[in-house]
């Protein structure tokens, strides 16, 4: 039955929404105003594309920063792709897909999250798991701030030493920098073990506060996989293990939770008040009835307006094949960071 052609469609829609079925129907029947552009990213000197982590736009609007992990061929090294490599995992692309700068070789084990502040400084998290962190305390469990040229300016966390203190992280997934320079770290990359918290630091790296723990309630997390800030200064956390986005003010006050964007892995915003959410893990076990892809919506109301279905996703198979992170350029084109396919997928907006 086509409920949109049914004479009493208003009554049917009310029943559907009342039964809690509406969010899935409407979040996945949205238009797709984008066209995929394959083969956009061009790696230098024949270097193979590694698993792609987080990506974000440079403040100049003309470049994309991306985490591209080092080893591209051995699946046994998943989670430690840079442990034995000197390849640079922090890459800067122009909008034609050419690498124009890279750095960070030999500094990370599993680089994961990235942000660029207003001055163009690049922040990167090392989210290697505790069991894969080698002894010796040299790498892992850190957030590193680089200058735009790749000089290390600041480090947060104790290298190679996990913990739940002002000076330790336990698998930090992502980082975002406020306009005033305050630093927010999504600390945790596990459903039920380790940290599941947000940590706030001043611009010079002094601990201010932390909030959150493992759980399902508001202000609790099961893998805060990404963190982003909208134009109003609100913090959006991709609480992936709980299939929701949680929204906070910068003091950690819970404001809202959204479930209409699927199982969120990555979040970004444009300058027109739109939110973009990458869902790389919806399947018949973790998030039944949902499909992988990138959802677009209004950052103020939360109303979803578009959906890019990941064309090769299958909810019956292993999750993680779609875009895990997303960035949007000044023209409204999207870039999806795909770890398992080892791809930066560009999407051109073709319809208003």
Short mmCIF file of C-alpha atoms in Angstrom, two decimals:
data_model
loop_
_atom_site.label_atom_id
_atom_site.label_comp_id
_atom_site.label_asym_id
_atom_site.label_seq_id
_atom_site.Cartn_x
_atom_site.Cartn_y
_atom_site.Cartn_z
CA UNK A 1 0.00 0.00 0.00
CA UNK A 2 1.33 3.43 -0.94
CA UNK A 3 0.47 5.52 2.12
CA UNK A 4 1.08 8.74 0.22
CA UNK A 5 -1.71 7.90 -2.28
CA UNK A 6 -4.13 6.52 0.27
CA UNK A 7 -7.30 8.64 0.72
CA UNK A 8 -6.78 8.78 4.46
CA UNK A 9 -3.02 9.22 4.27
CA UNK A 10 -3.06 11.82 7.06
CA UNK A 11 -4.57 9.32 9.47
CA UNK A 12 -2.19 6.59 8.32
CA UNK A 13 0.84 8.84 8.73
CA UNK A 14 -0.30 9.79 12.21
CA UNK A 15 -0.60 6.10 13.13
CA UNK A 16 2.82 5.32 11.63
CA UNK A 17 4.49 8.12 13.53
CA UNK A 18 2.60 7.27 16.70
CA UNK A 19 3.88 3.71 16.51
CA UNK A 20 7.44 5.00 16.21
CA UNK A 21 7.84 3.77 12.65
CA UNK A 22 7.98 7.11 10.93
CA UNK A 23 11.58 8.15 11.55
CA UNK A 24 12.96 5.21 9.59
CA UNK A 25 10.50 5.49 6.70
CA UNK A 26 11.11 9.18 6.15
CA UNK A 27 14.84 9.24 6.91
CA UNK A 28 15.46 6.72 4.11
CA UNK A 29 12.94 7.87 1.50
CA UNK A 30 14.57 11.27 1.04
CA UNK A 31 15.88 12.66 -2.26
CA UNK A 32 19.53 12.34 -3.23
CA UNK A 33 20.71 15.58 -4.88
CA UNK A 34 24.31 14.36 -5.26
CA UNK A 35 26.31 12.57 -7.93
CA UNK A 36 29.34 10.44 -7.07
CA UNK A 37 32.72 11.36 -8.60
CA UNK A 38 34.96 8.31 -8.60
CA UNK A 39 38.76 8.37 -8.46
CA UNK A 40 38.98 11.89 -7.03
CA UNK A 41 41.93 11.43 -4.65
CA UNK A 42 45.34 11.06 -6.33
CA UNK A 43 48.03 9.63 -4.09
CA UNK A 44 51.63 10.84 -4.58
CA UNK A 45 54.37 8.81 -6.27
CA UNK A 46 52.31 5.67 -6.62
CA UNK A 47 51.57 5.39 -2.91
CA UNK A 48 48.52 3.13 -2.43
CA UNK A 49 45.51 4.54 -0.65
CA UNK A 50 45.33 3.38 2.95
CA UNK A 51 42.26 3.20 5.15
CA UNK A 52 40.77 6.69 5.37
CA UNK A 53 39.92 8.17 8.75
CA UNK A 54 38.52 11.58 9.55
CA UNK A 55 38.60 14.49 7.13
CA UNK A 56 37.83 18.21 7.36
CA UNK A 57 38.06 21.38 5.30
CA UNK A 58 40.84 23.93 5.70
CA UNK A 59 39.72 27.43 6.76
CA UNK A 60 40.77 28.71 3.33
CA UNK A 61 37.94 26.70 1.77
CA UNK A 62 40.29 25.47 -0.94
CA UNK A 63 41.78 22.36 0.67
CA UNK A 64 40.73 19.15 2.38
CA UNK A 65 42.71 17.60 5.24
CA UNK A 66 42.40 13.83 5.65
CA UNK A 67 43.75 10.97 7.72
CA UNK A 68 45.08 8.30 5.36
CA UNK A 69 46.58 5.41 7.28
CA UNK A 70 49.88 3.94 6.23
CA UNK A 71 49.57 0.24 5.39
CA UNK A 72 47.10 -0.49 2.62
CA UNK A 73 47.41 -4.23 2.03
CA UNK A 74 47.57 -6.34 5.19
CA UNK A 75 44.17 -6.73 6.95
CA UNK A 76 45.94 -8.16 10.00
CA UNK A 77 47.29 -4.68 10.70
CA UNK A 78 43.86 -3.09 11.02
CA UNK A 79 44.04 -0.86 14.06
CA UNK A 80 47.85 -0.47 13.83
CA UNK A 81 48.38 0.53 10.20
CA UNK A 82 51.08 3.09 11.00
CA UNK A 83 52.97 1.20 13.70
CA UNK A 84 55.87 0.15 11.44
CA UNK A 85 55.67 2.87 8.82
CA UNK A 86 57.20 6.29 8.24
CA UNK A 87 54.56 7.28 5.67
CA UNK A 88 52.80 10.54 6.44
CA UNK A 89 49.21 9.89 7.55
CA UNK A 90 48.12 13.56 7.58
CA UNK A 91 47.44 14.65 4.00
CA UNK A 92 46.28 17.96 2.55
CA UNK A 93 44.44 17.80 -0.79
CA UNK A 94 43.48 20.58 -3.16
CA UNK A 95 39.95 20.49 -4.57
CA UNK A 96 41.20 18.64 -7.64
CA UNK A 97 42.31 15.73 -5.46
CA UNK A 98 46.05 16.37 -5.52
CA UNK A 99 48.15 16.02 -2.34
CA UNK A 100 49.87 19.35 -1.70
CA UNK A 101 51.25 18.69 1.79
CA UNK A 102 51.74 15.79 4.20
CA UNK A 103 53.32 15.15 7.60
CA UNK A 104 53.11 13.04 10.76
CA UNK A 105 55.18 10.06 9.61
CA UNK A 106 56.36 7.84 12.48
CA UNK A 107 54.26 9.70 15.07
CA UNK A 108 51.08 7.60 15.19
CA UNK A 109 49.91 4.03 15.45
CA UNK A 110 46.25 4.43 14.43
CA UNK A 111 45.49 8.08 13.55
CA UNK A 112 41.75 8.57 13.63
CA UNK A 113 40.22 12.02 14.26
CA UNK A 114 41.19 15.39 12.80
CA UNK A 115 40.20 19.03 13.14
CA UNK A 116 41.64 22.30 11.85
CA UNK A 117 41.27 25.42 13.98
CA UNK A 118 40.75 28.99 12.79
CA UNK A 119 44.49 29.60 12.54
CA UNK A 120 44.93 26.58 10.31
CA UNK A 121 46.57 24.39 12.97
CA UNK A 122 45.87 20.68 12.51
CA UNK A 123 44.78 18.47 15.42
CA UNK A 124 45.00 14.66 15.20
CA UNK A 125 44.02 11.87 17.61
CA UNK A 126 45.75 8.50 17.94
CA UNK A 127 42.97 6.02 18.72
CA UNK A 128 44.98 2.81 18.91
CA UNK A 129 43.28 0.35 21.24
CA UNK A 130 44.74 -0.41 24.64
CA UNK A 131 45.60 -4.00 23.77
CA UNK A 132 47.42 -2.89 20.63
CA UNK A 133 49.37 -0.08 22.30
CA UNK A 134 53.01 -1.23 22.50
CA UNK A 135 54.93 -0.82 25.74
CA UNK A 136 57.45 1.97 26.01
CA UNK A 137 55.23 5.03 26.15
CA UNK A 138 56.18 6.72 22.87
CA UNK A 139 52.99 6.72 20.77
CA UNK A 140 49.26 6.23 21.14
CA UNK A 141 46.58 7.63 23.48
CA UNK A 142 47.36 11.20 22.45
CA UNK A 143 46.06 14.29 20.70
CA UNK A 144 48.69 16.19 18.71
CA UNK A 145 48.48 19.79 17.53
CA UNK A 146 50.49 20.65 14.40
CA UNK A 147 51.17 23.97 12.75
CA UNK A 148 49.89 24.24 9.17
CA UNK A 149 53.39 23.24 8.08
CA UNK A 150 53.54 20.15 10.31
CA UNK A 151 55.50 21.38 13.33
CA UNK A 152 54.33 19.89 16.64
CA UNK A 153 52.96 22.68 18.82
CA UNK A 154 51.18 20.80 21.63
CA UNK A 155 50.40 17.28 22.80
CA UNK A 156 47.65 16.14 25.14
CA UNK A 157 47.64 12.81 26.95
CA UNK A 158 50.45 10.57 28.14
CA UNK A 159 51.98 8.70 25.18
CA UNK A 160 51.28 4.98 25.28
CA UNK A 161 49.65 5.12 28.72
CA UNK A 162 45.84 4.79 28.76
CA UNK A 163 43.81 6.06 31.67
CA UNK A 164 40.84 8.05 32.93
CA UNK A 165 42.48 11.16 34.33
CA UNK A 166 43.15 14.77 33.30
CA UNK A 167 46.44 13.65 31.75
CA UNK A 168 45.43 10.33 30.18
CA UNK A 169 43.12 9.20 27.40
CA UNK A 170 41.75 5.77 26.63
CA UNK A 171 41.48 5.60 22.83
CA UNK A 172 40.59 9.21 21.89
CA UNK A 173 38.38 9.11 18.81
CA UNK A 174 38.08 12.74 17.77
CA UNK A 175 38.77 16.37 18.63
CA UNK A 176 37.14 19.74 17.89
CA UNK A 177 38.42 23.24 18.61
CA UNK A 178 36.07 26.06 19.67
CA UNK A 179 36.44 29.58 18.20
CA UNK A 180 38.02 30.74 21.49
CA UNK A 181 40.58 27.93 21.33
CA UNK A 182 39.04 25.57 23.89
CA UNK A 183 39.68 21.92 23.05
CA UNK A 184 37.08 19.13 23.24
CA UNK A 185 38.14 15.49 22.91
CA UNK A 186 35.78 12.56 22.36
CA UNK A 187 37.60 10.02 24.51
CA UNK A 188 36.53 6.46 23.77
CA UNK A 189 36.32 3.98 20.91
CA UNK A 190 34.63 1.06 22.64
CA UNK A 191 31.03 0.21 23.47
CA UNK A 192 31.47 -1.06 26.99
CA UNK A 193 35.16 -0.84 27.99
CA UNK A 194 37.49 2.05 28.63
CA UNK A 195 36.46 5.68 28.63
CA UNK A 196 33.21 7.01 27.25
CA UNK A 197 33.52 10.71 27.98
CA UNK A 198 34.09 14.21 26.61
CA UNK A 199 37.16 16.06 27.92
CA UNK A 200 37.52 19.85 27.80
CA UNK A 201 40.85 21.71 27.85
CA UNK A 202 41.80 25.36 27.59
CA UNK A 203 43.59 26.54 24.46
CA UNK A 204 46.95 26.03 26.15
CA UNK A 205 46.12 22.43 27.07
CA UNK A 206 45.07 22.80 30.70
CA UNK A 207 42.39 20.38 31.84
CA UNK A 208 39.06 22.08 32.58
CA UNK A 209 36.48 19.31 33.00
CA UNK A 210 35.15 15.99 31.73
CA UNK A 211 31.69 14.53 31.51
CA UNK A 212 30.08 11.25 30.53
CA UNK A 213 30.45 7.57 31.29
CA UNK A 214 29.47 4.26 29.73
CA UNK A 215 25.72 3.90 29.47
CA UNK A 216 22.50 4.61 27.62
CA UNK A 217 21.08 7.63 29.46
CA UNK A 218 21.43 11.25 28.32
CA UNK A 219 25.02 12.32 28.89
CA UNK A 220 26.25 8.73 28.77
CA UNK A 221 27.98 7.14 25.79
CA UNK A 222 28.81 3.89 24.05
CA UNK A 223 31.59 4.94 21.71
CA UNK A 224 31.66 8.73 21.18
CA UNK A 225 33.09 8.23 17.71
CA UNK A 226 33.10 11.85 16.53
CA UNK A 227 32.56 15.36 17.87
CA UNK A 228 31.72 18.54 15.95
CA UNK A 229 30.60 22.09 16.74
CA UNK A 230 27.89 24.01 14.91
CA UNK A 231 27.76 27.76 14.28
CA UNK A 232 25.91 28.29 17.57
CA UNK A 233 28.71 26.68 19.56
CA UNK A 234 26.79 23.51 20.38
CA UNK A 235 28.70 20.23 20.59
CA UNK A 236 27.33 17.32 18.55
CA UNK A 237 28.63 13.90 19.59
CA UNK A 238 28.22 10.83 17.38
CA UNK A 239 27.24 8.37 20.11
CA UNK A 240 27.59 5.50 17.67
CA UNK A 241 27.01 2.56 19.99
CA UNK A 242 23.70 4.10 21.09
CA UNK A 243 22.56 4.91 17.52
CA UNK A 244 22.13 8.60 18.27
CA UNK A 245 23.61 12.07 18.20
CA UNK A 246 23.81 13.82 21.57
CA UNK A 247 23.94 17.61 21.73
CA UNK A 248 25.56 19.60 24.56
CA UNK A 249 26.56 23.12 25.40
CA UNK A 250 30.26 23.75 26.00
CA UNK A 251 29.90 23.17 29.73
CA UNK A 252 28.54 19.67 29.18
CA UNK A 253 24.85 20.45 29.71
CA UNK A 254 22.72 17.96 27.79
CA UNK A 255 20.47 19.68 25.28
CA UNK A 256 18.96 17.01 23.04
CA UNK A 257 19.41 13.68 21.33
CA UNK A 258 18.64 12.83 17.71
CA UNK A 259 18.08 9.36 16.29
CA UNK A 260 16.87 10.35 12.82
CA UNK A 261 20.40 10.32 11.34
CA UNK A 262 20.94 6.59 11.72
CA UNK A 263 24.01 5.10 13.40
CA UNK A 264 26.35 8.11 13.31
CA UNK A 265 30.07 7.78 12.73
CA UNK A 266 30.97 11.27 11.50
CA UNK A 267 29.43 14.74 11.65
CA UNK A 268 30.14 18.06 9.95
CA UNK A 269 28.38 21.35 9.19
CA UNK A 270 28.36 23.86 6.38
CA UNK A 271 28.00 27.65 6.63
CA UNK A 272 24.31 27.48 5.69
CA UNK A 273 23.14 25.73 8.83
CA UNK A 274 23.12 22.21 7.40
CA UNK A 275 24.33 19.09 9.20
CA UNK A 276 25.90 16.11 7.42
CA UNK A 277 26.07 12.72 9.17
CA UNK A 278 27.95 9.66 7.93
CA UNK A 279 26.45 6.27 8.81
CA UNK A 280 28.90 3.48 8.01
CA UNK A 281 27.59 0.77 10.31
CA UNK A 282 23.84 0.33 10.16
CA UNK A 283 23.08 -3.36 9.78
CA UNK A 284 20.49 -5.92 10.81
CA UNK A 285 22.17 -6.45 14.18
CA UNK A 286 23.26 -3.05 15.45
CA UNK A 287 20.61 -0.83 13.82
CA UNK A 288 17.92 -2.96 12.17
CA UNK A 289 15.93 -1.38 9.37
CA UNK A 290 18.46 1.35 8.62
CA UNK A 291 20.88 1.57 5.71
CA UNK A 292 24.38 2.98 5.36
CA UNK A 293 24.90 6.35 3.77
CA UNK A 294 25.19 10.09 4.39
CA UNK A 295 22.18 11.98 5.75
CA UNK A 296 21.73 15.71 5.39
CA UNK A 297 19.47 17.90 7.48
CA UNK A 298 18.78 21.19 9.21
CA UNK A 299 21.15 21.67 12.16
CA UNK A 300 18.62 23.73 14.08
CA UNK A 301 15.45 21.67 13.71
CA UNK A 302 17.04 18.28 13.10
CA UNK A 303 14.79 17.72 10.11
CA UNK A 304 16.47 15.35 7.62
CA UNK A 305 16.23 16.55 4.02
CA UNK A 306 18.46 14.31 1.88
CA UNK A 307 20.05 10.87 1.93
CA UNK A 308 22.96 9.49 -0.09
CA UNK A 309 22.52 5.73 0.03
CA UNK A 310 25.81 3.87 0.05
CA UNK A 311 25.29 1.79 -3.12
CA UNK A 312 27.38 -1.22 -2.10
CA UNK A 313 26.16 -1.47 1.48
CA UNK A 314 24.36 -4.59 2.62
CA UNK A 315 22.83 -4.61 6.12
CA UNK A 316 23.30 -8.40 6.25
CA UNK A 317 27.08 -8.09 5.96
CA UNK A 318 29.88 -6.73 8.13
CA UNK A 319 29.40 -3.03 8.90
CA UNK A 320 31.91 -0.32 8.21
CA UNK A 321 31.95 -0.35 4.40
CA UNK A 322 30.47 3.11 3.83
CA UNK A 323 31.67 6.61 4.67
CA UNK A 324 32.77 6.80 8.29
CA UNK A 325 33.48 10.53 8.15
CA UNK A 326 32.21 13.39 6.02
CA UNK A 327 33.31 16.91 5.04
CA UNK A 328 31.63 19.59 2.92
CA UNK A 329 33.38 22.22 0.79
CA UNK A 330 32.41 25.82 0.01
CA UNK A 331 30.37 24.72 -3.03
CA UNK A 332 28.33 22.18 -1.10
CA UNK A 333 30.17 19.14 -2.44
CA UNK A 334 30.78 16.26 -0.02
CA UNK A 335 33.76 14.04 0.73
CA UNK A 336 33.26 10.70 2.45
CA UNK A 337 36.13 8.98 4.26
CA UNK A 338 35.74 5.24 3.70
CA UNK A 339 38.10 3.04 5.80
CA UNK A 340 37.43 -0.44 4.45
CA UNK A 341 37.19 0.50 0.75
CA UNK A 342 40.26 2.74 1.31
CA UNK A 343 38.67 5.62 -0.52
CA UNK A 344 37.84 9.31 -0.35
CA UNK A 345 34.55 9.48 -2.20
CA UNK A 346 33.54 12.84 -3.61
CA UNK A 347 29.91 13.76 -4.22
CA UNK A 348 28.94 16.77 -6.34
CA UNK A 349 25.70 18.54 -5.53
CA UNK A 350 23.70 18.58 -8.76
CA UNK A 351 20.29 19.79 -7.58
CA UNK A 352 19.33 22.65 -5.23
#
